[in-house]
Short mmCIF file of C-alpha atoms in Angstrom, two decimals:
data_model
loop_
_atom_site.label_atom_id
_atom_site.label_comp_id
_atom_site.label_asym_id
_atom_site.label_seq_id
_atom_site.Cartn_x
_atom_site.Cartn_y
_atom_site.Cartn_z
CA MET A 23 -5.19 -37.06 11.84
CA SER A 24 -3.95 -35.68 8.38
CA THR A 25 -0.54 -34.31 7.40
CA LEU A 26 -0.77 -30.81 5.84
CA VAL A 27 2.14 -29.69 3.57
CA ILE A 28 3.41 -26.09 3.51
CA GLU A 29 4.14 -25.08 0.01
CA LEU A 30 6.33 -22.10 -0.94
CA ASP A 31 6.17 -20.53 -4.37
CA GLN A 32 9.90 -19.65 -4.22
CA PRO A 33 10.04 -17.21 -7.24
CA ARG A 34 6.89 -15.29 -5.91
CA CYS A 35 8.40 -14.89 -2.35
CA GLU A 36 9.90 -11.37 -1.92
CA GLY A 37 11.32 -12.09 1.54
CA HIS A 38 8.95 -9.59 3.39
CA GLY A 39 9.45 -11.89 6.45
CA LEU A 40 5.91 -11.69 7.96
CA CYS A 41 5.58 -15.38 7.89
CA GLU A 42 8.66 -15.91 9.99
CA GLU A 43 7.14 -13.44 12.53
CA ALA A 44 3.95 -15.69 12.61
CA ALA A 45 5.72 -19.02 12.66
CA PRO A 46 9.39 -18.73 13.74
CA ASP A 47 9.72 -22.45 14.53
CA LEU A 48 8.59 -23.52 11.13
CA MET A 49 10.51 -21.03 8.67
CA HIS A 50 13.22 -18.47 8.65
CA LEU A 51 14.81 -15.99 6.18
CA ASP A 52 18.38 -16.94 5.61
CA ASP A 53 21.50 -14.70 5.38
CA GLU A 54 20.55 -14.00 1.83
CA GLY A 55 16.85 -12.89 2.69
CA ASP A 56 15.67 -16.19 1.15
CA LEU A 57 12.83 -18.13 2.94
CA VAL A 58 13.81 -21.46 4.25
CA LEU A 59 11.02 -24.02 5.55
CA ASP A 60 12.42 -25.77 8.39
CA VAL A 61 9.23 -27.84 8.86
CA ALA A 62 7.38 -28.47 5.66
CA ARG A 63 4.75 -30.96 7.10
CA VAL A 64 2.53 -30.37 9.99
CA GLU A 65 -0.21 -32.45 11.59
CA ASP A 66 -3.68 -31.09 11.13
CA GLY A 67 -5.20 -29.62 14.43
CA THR A 68 -1.78 -29.15 16.17
CA PRO A 69 -0.28 -25.80 17.27
CA GLN A 70 2.21 -26.13 14.41
CA ALA A 71 -0.71 -26.31 11.83
CA ARG A 72 -2.23 -23.13 13.35
CA ALA A 73 1.20 -21.37 13.11
CA ALA A 74 1.52 -22.64 9.54
CA ALA A 75 -1.89 -21.34 8.78
CA ALA A 76 -1.13 -17.84 10.35
CA ALA A 77 2.17 -17.73 8.15
CA VAL A 78 0.26 -18.42 5.00
CA ARG A 79 -2.55 -15.96 5.96
CA VAL A 80 0.01 -12.98 6.56
CA CYS A 81 2.03 -13.44 3.42
CA PRO A 82 1.45 -10.20 1.45
CA VAL A 83 2.16 -11.78 -1.94
CA ALA A 84 0.40 -15.12 -1.39
CA ALA A 85 3.62 -17.10 -1.91
CA LEU A 86 2.72 -19.77 0.88
CA ARG A 87 0.00 -22.41 0.70
CA LEU A 88 -1.04 -25.14 3.10
CA VAL A 89 -2.52 -28.19 1.39
CA MET B 30 -28.77 -15.26 -11.16
CA THR B 31 -29.47 -12.30 -8.57
CA THR B 32 -28.32 -8.88 -9.52
CA PRO B 33 -26.55 -6.98 -6.81
CA PRO B 34 -28.06 -3.99 -4.73
CA THR B 35 -27.79 -0.58 -6.22
CA SER B 36 -26.81 2.68 -4.75
CA ASP B 37 -26.84 6.26 -6.15
CA VAL B 38 -23.35 7.05 -4.43
CA ASP B 39 -20.71 8.65 -6.31
CA LEU B 40 -17.36 7.24 -5.03
CA PHE B 41 -15.50 10.23 -6.54
CA ALA B 42 -17.56 13.07 -4.95
CA ASP B 43 -15.59 15.57 -3.05
CA ASP B 44 -17.29 14.76 0.31
CA VAL B 45 -17.02 11.05 -0.14
CA LEU B 46 -13.18 11.27 -1.15
CA ILE B 47 -12.54 13.31 1.91
CA ASP B 48 -14.34 11.12 4.36
CA PRO B 49 -15.57 7.95 2.72
CA TYR B 50 -16.10 6.06 5.95
CA PRO B 51 -19.97 6.86 6.55
CA THR B 52 -20.52 5.92 2.82
CA TYR B 53 -18.46 2.76 3.16
CA ALA B 54 -20.61 1.72 6.28
CA ALA B 55 -23.85 2.31 4.23
CA LEU B 56 -22.68 0.27 1.32
CA ARG B 57 -21.39 -2.56 3.41
CA GLU B 58 -24.78 -2.93 4.95
CA LEU B 59 -26.55 -3.16 1.38
CA GLY B 60 -24.14 -5.98 0.42
CA ALA B 61 -20.66 -7.36 -0.35
CA VAL B 62 -21.16 -6.18 -3.77
CA VAL B 63 -23.01 -2.99 -4.72
CA HIS B 64 -23.67 -1.65 -8.30
CA LEU B 65 -22.98 1.95 -8.47
CA PRO B 66 -24.38 3.21 -11.73
CA ALA B 67 -22.90 6.88 -11.08
CA ASN B 68 -19.48 5.39 -11.57
CA GLU B 69 -20.24 2.39 -13.80
CA VAL B 70 -18.61 -0.17 -11.36
CA TYR B 71 -19.46 -2.89 -8.97
CA ALA B 72 -18.03 -1.92 -5.51
CA LEU B 73 -16.66 -4.62 -3.32
CA THR B 74 -17.47 -3.52 0.25
CA ARG B 75 -16.67 -6.42 2.76
CA TYR B 76 -13.64 -7.76 3.98
CA ASP B 77 -13.82 -11.33 2.78
CA ALA B 78 -15.10 -10.35 -0.84
CA ILE B 79 -12.16 -7.98 -1.12
CA ARG B 80 -9.42 -10.33 0.16
CA ASP B 81 -10.75 -13.09 -2.08
CA ALA B 82 -10.92 -10.88 -5.05
CA LEU B 83 -7.42 -9.67 -4.53
CA GLY B 84 -6.18 -13.34 -4.20
CA ASP B 85 -8.01 -14.30 -7.39
CA TRP B 86 -6.30 -12.47 -10.35
CA GLU B 87 -7.83 -14.96 -12.78
CA THR B 88 -11.31 -13.63 -12.10
CA PHE B 89 -10.46 -10.17 -11.04
CA SER B 90 -8.08 -9.10 -13.82
CA SER B 91 -5.69 -6.24 -13.99
CA ALA B 92 -4.76 -6.57 -17.47
CA ARG B 93 -7.43 -4.16 -18.69
CA GLY B 94 -6.07 -1.62 -16.22
CA ILE B 95 -6.91 -0.69 -12.51
CA GLY B 96 -8.10 2.73 -13.30
CA PHE B 97 -11.41 4.23 -13.91
CA ASN B 98 -10.93 5.77 -17.31
CA PRO B 99 -9.90 4.23 -20.66
CA MET B 100 -6.94 6.72 -21.13
CA VAL B 101 -5.08 5.75 -17.76
CA ASN B 102 -5.74 2.12 -18.49
CA GLN B 103 -4.19 2.55 -21.89
CA ALA B 104 -1.06 4.42 -20.46
CA LEU B 105 -0.56 1.54 -17.98
CA VAL B 106 -0.36 -1.31 -20.47
CA GLY B 107 2.90 -3.15 -20.01
CA THR B 108 3.44 -2.47 -16.56
CA SER B 109 3.20 -4.96 -13.65
CA LEU B 110 0.29 -3.04 -12.21
CA ALA B 111 -1.93 -3.67 -15.18
CA SER B 112 -0.94 -7.16 -16.22
CA ASP B 113 -1.66 -10.70 -15.14
CA PRO B 114 0.46 -13.76 -14.94
CA PRO B 115 2.32 -15.14 -16.91
CA GLU B 116 3.32 -11.55 -18.41
CA HIS B 117 3.10 -9.98 -14.72
CA THR B 118 5.67 -12.41 -13.44
CA ALA B 119 8.69 -11.02 -15.31
CA LEU B 120 7.59 -7.45 -14.85
CA ARG B 121 7.00 -7.97 -11.00
CA ALA B 122 10.39 -9.50 -10.75
CA ALA B 123 12.14 -6.61 -12.43
CA LEU B 124 10.31 -4.19 -10.41
CA THR B 125 11.16 -5.86 -6.94
CA GLU B 126 14.59 -6.99 -7.90
CA ASN B 127 16.01 -3.88 -6.06
CA LEU B 128 12.89 -3.09 -3.95
CA SER B 129 12.29 -6.38 -2.12
CA PRO B 130 13.09 -6.50 1.62
CA ARG B 131 16.09 -8.62 0.78
CA ALA B 132 17.46 -5.89 -1.50
CA LEU B 133 16.82 -3.14 1.09
CA ARG B 134 18.26 -4.85 4.07
CA GLY B 135 21.29 -2.67 4.10
CA LEU B 136 19.29 0.56 4.22
CA LYS B 137 17.55 0.19 7.79
CA GLY B 138 20.32 1.89 9.71
CA ARG B 139 20.41 4.91 7.27
CA ILE B 140 16.69 5.44 7.24
CA ASP B 141 16.48 5.12 10.96
CA ALA B 142 19.22 7.83 11.46
CA ARG B 143 17.58 10.24 9.07
CA ALA B 144 14.12 9.95 10.66
CA ASP B 145 15.67 10.45 14.05
CA ALA B 146 17.52 13.58 13.00
CA LEU B 147 14.43 15.03 11.25
CA VAL B 148 12.20 14.35 14.29
CA ALA B 149 14.93 15.57 16.79
CA GLU B 150 15.28 18.93 14.69
CA LEU B 151 11.46 19.39 14.56
CA VAL B 152 10.93 18.73 18.33
CA ALA B 153 13.51 21.37 18.96
CA THR B 154 11.56 23.99 16.86
CA GLY B 155 8.33 23.21 18.46
CA SER B 156 6.04 24.18 15.77
CA PHE B 157 5.82 22.95 12.17
CA ASP B 158 3.41 21.58 9.48
CA ALA B 159 3.60 17.93 9.96
CA ILE B 160 2.71 17.06 6.37
CA ASP B 161 5.36 19.37 4.80
CA ALA B 162 7.99 18.79 7.31
CA ILE B 163 7.85 15.09 7.72
CA ALA B 164 5.17 13.29 5.73
CA ARG B 165 6.34 14.96 2.45
CA ALA B 166 9.89 15.53 3.14
CA PHE B 167 10.99 12.26 4.52
CA PRO B 168 9.74 9.82 1.61
CA LEU B 169 10.73 12.30 -1.01
CA GLU B 170 14.42 12.38 0.29
CA ILE B 171 14.46 8.47 0.81
CA VAL B 172 12.97 7.76 -2.67
CA ALA B 173 15.02 10.38 -4.47
CA ASP B 174 18.21 9.12 -2.97
CA LEU B 175 17.35 5.55 -3.41
CA VAL B 176 16.46 5.83 -7.05
CA GLY B 177 19.09 8.37 -7.64
CA PHE B 178 17.00 11.54 -8.67
CA THR B 179 19.14 14.54 -8.68
CA GLY B 180 18.58 18.34 -9.37
CA GLU B 181 15.52 19.54 -10.97
CA VAL B 182 13.61 16.23 -11.09
CA ARG B 183 13.55 16.26 -7.27
CA GLY B 184 11.39 19.45 -7.40
CA HIS B 185 8.78 17.86 -9.56
CA MET B 186 8.40 14.58 -7.64
CA LEU B 187 5.55 15.48 -5.35
CA ALA B 188 3.37 17.12 -8.23
CA TRP B 189 4.14 14.20 -10.59
CA GLY B 190 3.45 11.54 -8.17
CA LYS B 191 0.15 13.19 -7.09
CA ALA B 192 -1.02 13.68 -10.77
CA ALA B 193 -0.03 10.04 -11.70
CA ASN B 194 -2.37 8.79 -9.05
CA GLN B 195 -5.13 11.34 -9.73
CA VAL B 196 -5.52 10.28 -13.18
CA ILE B 197 -6.60 6.80 -11.81
CA GLY B 198 -10.02 8.40 -11.23
CA PRO B 199 -12.90 8.83 -13.77
CA LEU B 200 -12.91 11.56 -16.26
CA ASN B 201 -13.64 14.22 -13.88
CA PRO B 202 -11.97 17.78 -13.70
CA ARG B 203 -9.44 16.48 -11.41
CA THR B 204 -8.36 13.85 -13.82
CA ALA B 205 -8.56 16.27 -16.66
CA ASP B 206 -6.38 18.89 -14.85
CA SER B 207 -3.85 16.10 -13.89
CA PHE B 208 -3.23 14.41 -17.36
CA PRO B 209 -0.84 17.13 -18.46
CA ILE B 210 1.22 16.73 -15.44
CA ALA B 211 1.23 13.16 -15.32
CA GLY B 212 2.30 13.31 -19.00
CA GLU B 213 5.35 15.26 -17.90
CA LEU B 214 6.27 12.41 -15.72
CA TYR B 215 5.63 9.93 -18.39
CA ARG B 216 7.73 11.72 -20.97
CA TRP B 217 10.58 12.20 -18.42
CA CYS B 218 10.61 8.48 -17.69
CA ALA B 219 10.52 7.53 -21.35
CA GLY B 220 13.69 9.66 -21.93
CA VAL B 221 15.74 9.21 -18.67
CA ALA B 222 19.00 7.46 -19.10
CA LYS B 223 21.42 5.65 -16.84
CA ASP B 224 23.69 8.68 -16.46
CA ASP B 225 20.74 10.78 -15.16
CA LEU B 226 20.67 8.87 -12.25
CA ALA B 227 23.13 9.03 -9.28
CA GLU B 228 25.85 6.49 -9.25
CA GLY B 229 25.34 3.52 -6.94
CA SER B 230 21.74 4.36 -6.90
CA ILE B 231 18.85 1.65 -7.46
CA GLY B 232 17.67 3.53 -10.38
CA ARG B 233 20.98 3.26 -12.06
CA GLY B 234 20.98 -0.42 -11.11
CA ILE B 235 17.87 -0.84 -12.91
CA PHE B 236 19.36 0.46 -16.23
CA GLU B 237 22.50 -1.83 -15.76
CA ALA B 238 20.06 -4.83 -15.19
CA GLN B 239 18.52 -3.81 -18.71
CA GLU B 240 22.15 -3.66 -20.20
CA ARG B 241 23.01 -7.06 -19.18
CA GLY B 242 19.70 -8.50 -20.27
CA ALA B 243 18.34 -9.32 -16.73
CA ILE B 244 15.06 -7.48 -17.46
CA PRO B 245 13.59 -6.83 -20.83
CA GLN B 246 14.81 -3.93 -22.99
CA GLY B 247 12.59 -0.87 -22.46
CA SER B 248 11.34 -1.82 -19.07
CA ALA B 249 13.79 0.42 -17.03
CA GLY B 250 11.82 3.72 -17.88
CA PRO B 251 8.40 2.29 -16.73
CA ILE B 252 9.93 0.76 -13.64
CA ILE B 253 11.28 4.24 -12.76
CA HIS B 254 7.83 5.52 -13.34
CA GLN B 255 6.42 3.10 -10.95
CA TYR B 256 8.86 4.04 -8.28
CA LEU B 257 8.06 7.65 -8.64
CA ALA B 258 4.26 7.37 -9.11
CA ALA B 259 3.71 4.84 -6.27
CA GLY B 260 6.74 5.24 -4.08
CA VAL B 261 5.93 8.81 -2.88
CA GLU B 262 2.29 9.63 -2.94
CA ASN B 263 1.01 6.80 -0.82
CA THR B 264 3.86 6.92 1.66
CA VAL B 265 3.32 10.54 2.13
CA SER B 266 -0.37 9.72 2.94
CA ALA B 267 0.64 6.96 5.29
CA ILE B 268 3.15 8.82 7.18
CA GLY B 269 0.85 11.88 7.45
CA ASN B 270 -1.74 9.51 9.03
CA ILE B 271 0.71 8.12 11.43
CA ILE B 272 1.43 11.52 12.90
CA ALA B 273 -2.37 12.57 12.88
CA LEU B 274 -3.48 9.50 14.48
CA LEU B 275 -0.79 9.42 17.16
CA ALA B 276 -1.52 13.10 17.89
CA ALA B 277 -5.09 12.58 18.09
CA HIS B 278 -4.80 9.52 20.31
CA PRO B 279 -2.13 10.33 22.98
CA ASP B 280 -2.92 7.26 24.90
CA GLN B 281 -2.04 5.01 21.94
CA LEU B 282 1.19 6.92 21.44
CA ALA B 283 1.95 6.24 25.20
CA LEU B 284 1.46 2.57 24.65
CA VAL B 285 3.88 2.60 21.91
CA ARG B 286 6.33 4.63 24.03
CA LYS B 287 6.08 2.12 26.62
CA ASP B 288 6.52 -0.96 24.24
CA PRO B 289 8.40 -0.13 21.09
CA SER B 290 7.75 -3.86 20.10
CA LEU B 291 4.31 -2.37 19.11
CA ILE B 292 5.69 -0.17 16.26
CA PRO B 293 5.11 -2.73 13.41
CA GLY B 294 1.56 -3.30 14.75
CA ALA B 295 0.98 0.40 15.19
CA PHE B 296 1.80 0.90 11.38
CA ASN B 297 -0.53 -2.00 10.49
CA GLU B 298 -3.36 -0.25 12.56
CA VAL B 299 -2.74 3.17 10.92
CA LEU B 300 -2.89 1.37 7.38
CA ARG B 301 -6.13 -0.37 8.56
CA PHE B 302 -7.75 2.80 10.04
CA TRP B 303 -7.17 5.07 7.20
CA ALA B 304 -6.48 3.44 4.00
CA PRO B 305 -4.03 5.55 1.84
CA ILE B 306 -5.85 4.42 -1.34
CA ASN B 307 -9.53 4.83 -1.53
CA ALA B 308 -10.37 2.50 -4.44
CA TRP B 309 -8.50 0.92 -7.39
CA GLY B 310 -10.19 -1.15 -10.07
CA ARG B 311 -10.27 -4.65 -11.58
CA GLU B 312 -12.13 -6.18 -14.57
CA THR B 313 -14.12 -9.36 -14.19
CA ALA B 314 -12.64 -12.03 -16.60
CA ARG B 315 -15.75 -14.12 -16.08
CA GLU B 316 -19.20 -14.01 -14.52
CA VAL B 317 -18.70 -14.38 -10.78
CA GLU B 318 -21.07 -14.93 -7.90
CA ILE B 319 -20.29 -13.51 -4.43
CA ASP B 320 -22.58 -13.98 -1.47
CA GLY B 321 -25.43 -14.95 -3.82
CA VAL B 322 -25.29 -12.00 -6.25
CA THR B 323 -23.80 -11.99 -9.77
CA ILE B 324 -21.22 -9.66 -11.29
CA PRO B 325 -21.38 -9.93 -15.12
CA ALA B 326 -18.15 -10.83 -17.08
CA GLY B 327 -16.29 -7.73 -18.39
CA ALA B 328 -17.51 -5.47 -15.57
CA ARG B 329 -15.42 -2.73 -13.99
CA VAL B 330 -14.95 -3.67 -10.24
CA ALA B 331 -13.92 -0.86 -7.66
CA ILE B 332 -12.07 -2.40 -4.55
CA LEU B 333 -12.79 -0.21 -1.46
CA PHE B 334 -9.88 -1.24 0.65
CA GLY B 335 -11.08 1.08 3.55
CA ALA B 336 -14.44 -0.33 3.48
CA GLY B 337 -13.12 -3.90 4.10
CA ASN B 338 -10.66 -2.61 6.74
CA ARG B 339 -13.65 -1.49 8.79
CA ASP B 340 -15.86 -4.41 8.36
CA PRO B 341 -17.25 -5.46 11.68
CA ARG B 342 -17.63 -9.01 10.23
CA HIS B 343 -13.75 -9.34 10.31
CA TYR B 344 -12.52 -6.67 12.87
CA ASP B 345 -14.02 -6.22 16.27
CA ASP B 346 -14.88 -2.53 17.13
CA PRO B 347 -13.52 -1.75 13.75
CA ASP B 348 -13.98 2.26 14.10
CA THR B 349 -11.61 2.31 17.12
CA PHE B 350 -7.97 3.02 16.58
CA ALA B 351 -6.03 0.55 18.74
CA VAL B 352 -2.36 0.09 18.20
CA GLU B 353 -2.38 -3.26 20.16
CA ARG B 354 -4.77 -4.72 17.70
CA ASN B 355 -2.05 -5.53 15.03
CA PRO B 356 -4.26 -6.19 12.07
CA VAL B 357 -1.55 -8.02 10.00
CA ASP B 358 -4.20 -8.95 7.41
CA HIS B 359 -5.49 -5.47 6.64
CA LEU B 360 -6.32 -4.77 3.01
CA SER B 361 -4.49 -1.40 2.38
CA LEU B 362 -1.43 -2.75 0.75
CA GLY B 363 -3.57 -5.32 -1.39
CA TYR B 364 -2.76 -8.86 -1.25
CA GLY B 365 -1.44 -11.64 -3.67
CA VAL B 366 0.44 -11.11 -6.94
CA HIS B 367 -0.51 -7.53 -7.08
CA GLY B 368 0.40 -6.72 -3.43
CA CYS B 369 2.29 -3.32 -2.78
CA ALA B 370 5.62 -3.97 -4.46
CA GLY B 371 7.14 -1.05 -2.24
CA GLN B 372 5.81 -2.20 1.12
CA GLY B 373 9.11 -3.30 2.52
CA LEU B 374 10.50 0.25 1.91
CA ALA B 375 7.27 1.77 3.19
CA ARG B 376 7.76 -0.39 6.39
CA LEU B 377 11.32 0.82 6.78
CA GLU B 378 10.26 4.46 6.49
CA ALA B 379 7.06 4.19 8.64
CA HIS B 380 8.65 2.27 11.57
CA ALA B 381 11.53 4.73 11.63
CA ILE B 382 9.30 7.61 11.97
CA ILE B 383 6.99 5.92 14.67
CA ASP B 384 10.13 4.93 16.52
CA ALA B 385 11.63 8.37 16.38
CA LEU B 386 8.24 9.83 17.50
CA ALA B 387 7.83 7.45 20.24
CA ARG B 388 11.42 8.24 21.73
CA ARG B 389 11.29 11.87 21.40
CA VAL B 390 7.68 13.07 21.84
CA GLU B 391 5.38 12.54 24.62
CA ARG B 392 2.52 14.45 23.09
CA LEU B 393 1.87 16.52 19.87
CA VAL B 394 -0.71 19.39 20.15
CA VAL B 395 -1.98 19.83 16.77
CA GLY B 396 -4.48 22.23 15.13
CA ASP B 397 -7.13 21.26 12.40
CA GLU B 398 -6.15 18.96 9.65
CA THR B 399 -7.22 20.11 6.02
CA ARG B 400 -7.98 17.77 3.20
CA VAL B 401 -8.25 18.36 -0.40
CA PRO B 402 -10.16 15.72 -2.47
CA HIS B 403 -7.91 13.37 -4.62
CA ASN B 404 -9.29 10.77 -6.91
CA ALA B 405 -7.30 7.78 -5.48
CA THR B 406 -5.20 8.55 -2.53
CA ARG B 407 -6.71 9.85 0.52
CA SER B 408 -4.16 12.06 2.53
CA ILE B 409 -4.05 14.94 4.84
CA GLU B 410 -2.89 18.32 3.02
CA SER B 411 -1.75 20.01 6.06
CA LEU B 412 -1.58 19.47 9.81
CA PRO B 413 -0.14 22.28 12.00
CA VAL B 414 1.75 21.08 14.99
CA LEU B 415 1.39 24.00 17.63
CA GLU B 416 3.26 22.50 20.55
CA VAL B 417 5.62 19.41 21.11
CA VAL B 418 5.73 18.02 24.56
CA PRO B 419 9.13 16.47 24.49
CA ALA B 420 9.73 13.16 26.03
#
């Protein structure tokens, strides 16, 4: 199984928070409204990887990548 | 190299602007890319092609403008709307500094309270025009207060916003008639100063940011222009669509009434089902192949948001309005570096209206909606509410 890395383009993130709704166990907006990745590495094929992919998918400004 | 299929459709014909969905279905069946000689564009019609193009600014450039005539594209030079990274990055940051969800966090309570008061008052009167009384009045008030518009300018906002979007179209009579009005907005924004905007407002904050060098000199006026041009017209459309669709589908309103956690998904579904923007443009920076056909370099591309939103290859039963669908990946707000900069504010406004309707209204009895063709924004002109069955 391979490890996937969630990459955040911090300057591009505007804090819409849709990723947090998709993957609340992996990331959250802090008190300042900045996104924090609580889990940055996920194993391919796991529920965590699917949640990460969903978070990447819903980011309206394409600030997240899964590589 | 295979050329895309061709259609004689005119995207800006009155009947297509008023109800584009039969045309979209026909174009989608022809191909993901369809050449439209009448408009001198290559139209993107299917979900995947549109989403990919929105995500690929290097191929589908905004730097030569997003409109369908050279005059509007010239007028938009120097805005985040009509630029690509790296120029786009600083312009976008300046635009969203005070508009991002993190900047707007403190506003939710105030926006919710205003929506509730407005809907409560209208429920008590029992008959009103939903577009005038809610869809126009609410975003106008929110944006005017936020940006700090006072006095005479407030009276111009709707007409200015409508004209600024109308001129995105090709050089047809609608565009020609709207250029002088769009010009009034342009000139006003070129001359507006800090003291013209209310104290403590976001608009004044933008000028203060310019004074301390946080955003480039001369960028405050264009940012105010974008707030006004984009922040009212398209939200008016979206909120009008919310009311019309919930009135036409009382079973769907009942679902939201029963489970308020459906509110964000209901808004996504309204945006998916009726896209506020019919088509915006891009230009190909290089030759590009999509689904086996080639778009040449330097070609104008029309992105048909609403066609992608009804693509059965992506959404099951796409012509059904279903609030439980929650299509978070709909195309109506764009995607990627040019994704709608005001979507955080639009969500606050729309969620507040849906929430107030769901709590206070069991059913809206409405008359016939009327529509007037518009080159860019598809919205309802009037929607008489004949009777309110209160909750």
